[in-house]
Tab-separated table of C-alpha atoms in Angstrom:
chain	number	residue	atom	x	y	z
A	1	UNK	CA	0.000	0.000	0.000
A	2	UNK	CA	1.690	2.977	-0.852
A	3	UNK	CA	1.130	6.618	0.874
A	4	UNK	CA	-1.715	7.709	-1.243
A	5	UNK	CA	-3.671	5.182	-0.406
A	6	UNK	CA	-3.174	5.933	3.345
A	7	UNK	CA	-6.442	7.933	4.134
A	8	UNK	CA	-5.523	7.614	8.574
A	9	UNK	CA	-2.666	9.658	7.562
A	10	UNK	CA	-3.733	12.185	4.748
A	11	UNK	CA	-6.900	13.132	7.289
A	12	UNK	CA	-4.268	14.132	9.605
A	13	UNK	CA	-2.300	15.986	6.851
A	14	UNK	CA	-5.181	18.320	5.573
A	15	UNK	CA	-5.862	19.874	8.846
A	16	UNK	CA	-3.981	23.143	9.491
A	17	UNK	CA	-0.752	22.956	8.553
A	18	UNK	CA	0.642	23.525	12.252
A	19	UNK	CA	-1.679	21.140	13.744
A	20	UNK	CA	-0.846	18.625	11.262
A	21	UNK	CA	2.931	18.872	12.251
A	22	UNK	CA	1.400	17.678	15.650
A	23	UNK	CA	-0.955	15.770	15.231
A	24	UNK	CA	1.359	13.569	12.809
A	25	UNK	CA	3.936	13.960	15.634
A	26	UNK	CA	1.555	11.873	18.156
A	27	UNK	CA	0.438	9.653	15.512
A	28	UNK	CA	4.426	8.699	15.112
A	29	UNK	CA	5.285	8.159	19.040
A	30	UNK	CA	1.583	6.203	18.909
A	31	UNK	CA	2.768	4.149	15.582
A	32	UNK	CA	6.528	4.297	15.552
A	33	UNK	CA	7.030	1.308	13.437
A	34	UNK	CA	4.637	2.946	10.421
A	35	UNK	CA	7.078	3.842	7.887
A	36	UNK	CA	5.018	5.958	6.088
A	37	UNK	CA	3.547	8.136	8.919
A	38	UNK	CA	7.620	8.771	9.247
A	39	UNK	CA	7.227	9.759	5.435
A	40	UNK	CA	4.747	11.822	5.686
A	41	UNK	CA	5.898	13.670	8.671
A	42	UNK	CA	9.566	14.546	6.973
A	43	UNK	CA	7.401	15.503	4.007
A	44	UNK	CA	5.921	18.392	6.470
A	45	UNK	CA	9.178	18.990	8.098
A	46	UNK	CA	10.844	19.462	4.615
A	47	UNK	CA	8.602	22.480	4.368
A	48	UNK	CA	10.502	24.646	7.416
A	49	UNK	CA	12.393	21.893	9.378
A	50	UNK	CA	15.218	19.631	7.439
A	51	UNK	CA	16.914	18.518	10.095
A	52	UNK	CA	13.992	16.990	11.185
A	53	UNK	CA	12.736	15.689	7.470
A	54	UNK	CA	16.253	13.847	7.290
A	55	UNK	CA	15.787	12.230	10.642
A	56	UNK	CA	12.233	10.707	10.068
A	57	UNK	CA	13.631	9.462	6.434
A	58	UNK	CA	16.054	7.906	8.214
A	59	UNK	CA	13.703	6.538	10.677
A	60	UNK	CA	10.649	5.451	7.725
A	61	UNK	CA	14.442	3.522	5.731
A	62	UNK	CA	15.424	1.270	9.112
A	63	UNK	CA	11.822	0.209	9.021
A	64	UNK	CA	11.602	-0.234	5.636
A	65	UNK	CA	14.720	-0.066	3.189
A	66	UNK	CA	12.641	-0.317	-0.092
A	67	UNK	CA	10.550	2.765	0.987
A	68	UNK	CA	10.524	4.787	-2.327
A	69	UNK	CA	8.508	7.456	-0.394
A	70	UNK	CA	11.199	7.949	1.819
A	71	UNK	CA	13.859	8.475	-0.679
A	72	UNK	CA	11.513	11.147	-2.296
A	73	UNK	CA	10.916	12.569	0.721
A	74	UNK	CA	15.091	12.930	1.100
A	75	UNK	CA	15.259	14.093	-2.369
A	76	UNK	CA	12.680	16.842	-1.824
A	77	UNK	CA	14.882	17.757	1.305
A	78	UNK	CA	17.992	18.313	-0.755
A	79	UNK	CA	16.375	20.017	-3.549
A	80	UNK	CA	14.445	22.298	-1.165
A	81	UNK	CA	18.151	23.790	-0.534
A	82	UNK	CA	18.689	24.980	-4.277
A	83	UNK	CA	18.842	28.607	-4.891
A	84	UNK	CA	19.277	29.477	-1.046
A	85	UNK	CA	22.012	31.786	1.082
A	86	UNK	CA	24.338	29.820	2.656
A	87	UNK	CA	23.224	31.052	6.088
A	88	UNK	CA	19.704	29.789	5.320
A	89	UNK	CA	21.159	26.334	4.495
A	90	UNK	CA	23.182	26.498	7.536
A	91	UNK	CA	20.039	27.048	9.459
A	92	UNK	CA	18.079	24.750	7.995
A	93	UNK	CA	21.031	21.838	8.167
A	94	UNK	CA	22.214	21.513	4.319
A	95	UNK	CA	26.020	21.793	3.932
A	96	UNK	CA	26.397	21.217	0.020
A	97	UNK	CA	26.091	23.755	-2.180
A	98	UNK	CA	23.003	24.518	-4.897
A	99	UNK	CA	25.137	21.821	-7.372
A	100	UNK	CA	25.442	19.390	-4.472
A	101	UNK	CA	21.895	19.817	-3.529
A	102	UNK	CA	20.507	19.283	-6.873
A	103	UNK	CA	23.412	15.686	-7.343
A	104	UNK	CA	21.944	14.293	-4.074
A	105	UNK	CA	17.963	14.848	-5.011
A	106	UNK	CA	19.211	13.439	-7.943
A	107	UNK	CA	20.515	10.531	-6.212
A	108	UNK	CA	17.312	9.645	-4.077
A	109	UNK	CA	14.774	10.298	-6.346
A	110	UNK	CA	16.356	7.889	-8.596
A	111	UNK	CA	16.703	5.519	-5.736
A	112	UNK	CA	12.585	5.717	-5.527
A	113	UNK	CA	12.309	5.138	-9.095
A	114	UNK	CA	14.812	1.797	-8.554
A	115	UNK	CA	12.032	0.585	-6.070
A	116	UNK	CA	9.251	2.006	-8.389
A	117	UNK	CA	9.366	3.143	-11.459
A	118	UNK	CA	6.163	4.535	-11.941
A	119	UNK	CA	6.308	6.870	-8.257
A	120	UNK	CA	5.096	10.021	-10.130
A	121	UNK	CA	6.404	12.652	-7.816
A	122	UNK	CA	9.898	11.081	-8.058
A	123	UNK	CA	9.667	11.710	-12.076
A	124	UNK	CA	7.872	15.317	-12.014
A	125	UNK	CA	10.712	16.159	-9.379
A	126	UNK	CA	13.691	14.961	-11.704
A	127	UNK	CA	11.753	17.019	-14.404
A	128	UNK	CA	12.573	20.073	-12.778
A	129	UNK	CA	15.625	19.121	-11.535
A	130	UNK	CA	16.614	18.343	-15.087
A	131	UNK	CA	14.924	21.902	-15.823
A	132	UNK	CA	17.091	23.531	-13.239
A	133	UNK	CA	20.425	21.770	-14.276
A	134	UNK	CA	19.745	22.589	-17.822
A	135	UNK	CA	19.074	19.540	-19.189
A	136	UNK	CA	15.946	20.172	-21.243
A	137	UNK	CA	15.575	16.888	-23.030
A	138	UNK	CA	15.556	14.976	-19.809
A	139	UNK	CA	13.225	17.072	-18.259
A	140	UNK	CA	11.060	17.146	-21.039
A	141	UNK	CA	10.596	13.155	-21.199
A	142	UNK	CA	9.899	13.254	-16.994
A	143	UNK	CA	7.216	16.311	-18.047
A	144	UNK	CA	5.803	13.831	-21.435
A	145	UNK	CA	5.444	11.021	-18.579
A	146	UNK	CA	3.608	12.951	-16.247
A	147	UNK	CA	1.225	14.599	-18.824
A	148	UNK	CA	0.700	11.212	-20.674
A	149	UNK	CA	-0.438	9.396	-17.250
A	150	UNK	CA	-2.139	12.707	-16.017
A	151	UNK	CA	-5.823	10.457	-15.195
A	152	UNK	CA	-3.409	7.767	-13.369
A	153	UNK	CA	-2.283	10.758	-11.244
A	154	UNK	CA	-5.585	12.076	-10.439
């Protein structure tokens, strides 16, 4: 069962953003050995809180190594570091610069699409990554993908 299909959790998720942090927060200490209430609480932290994001990855990939969510969800960390002052990076825990941001989302996205090849945010993702980097003909085919599955997405 992957994430989507996860209505406890997505319930949880479409409250107010700051309540959701929390709420998913208890629903972790309640169900620590849920990988993909870990996944879906780094995806929240990834907005504001890396640090944290990286650490519930980590967490959702000891309980589950083939978690492609979770490698998204590091992915989305790294590329959520592009295009930032280094102080903000600092802050928010991301060392490597804009190119080494971009290598290791990169790196993990592709690491979902080893476990499945058709997770659709992993591909959309390495479209604009592909966009950003400069290479248009990649990011194009991720884009054609996307667009030609558009009513599996919906």
């Amino acid at each position: 069962m992957g994430i989507e299909e996860r209505t406890d959790l997505i319930e949880i998720v479409i409250s107010d953003r700051h309540d959701a942090i929390k709420n998913l927060e208890k629903y972790v200490r309640n169900h620590p050995r849920d990988a993909d209430s870990h996944c879906i609480l780094a995806a929240e932290y990834s907005l504001d809180y890396n640090k944290k994001a990286r650490e519930e990855c980590k967490i959702a990939l000891k309980l589950n190594l083939n978690s492609a969510d979770a490698y998204f969800c590091l992915g989305q960390v790294f590329h959520s570091g592009v295009n930032k002052p280094a102080e903000f990076k600092r802050h928010i825990g991301i060392e490597e610069s804009d190119e080494g941001c971009l290598e290791k989302s990169i790196k993990y996205y592709n690491k979902a699409l080893e476990i499945n090849p058709k997770h659709k945010p992993a591909i959309y993702s390495l479209g604009w990554v592909n966009l950003e980097k400069g290479n248009f003909d990649e990011a194009i085919e991720r884009f054609k993908f996307i667009t030609s599955n558009v009513v599996d997405i919906i």
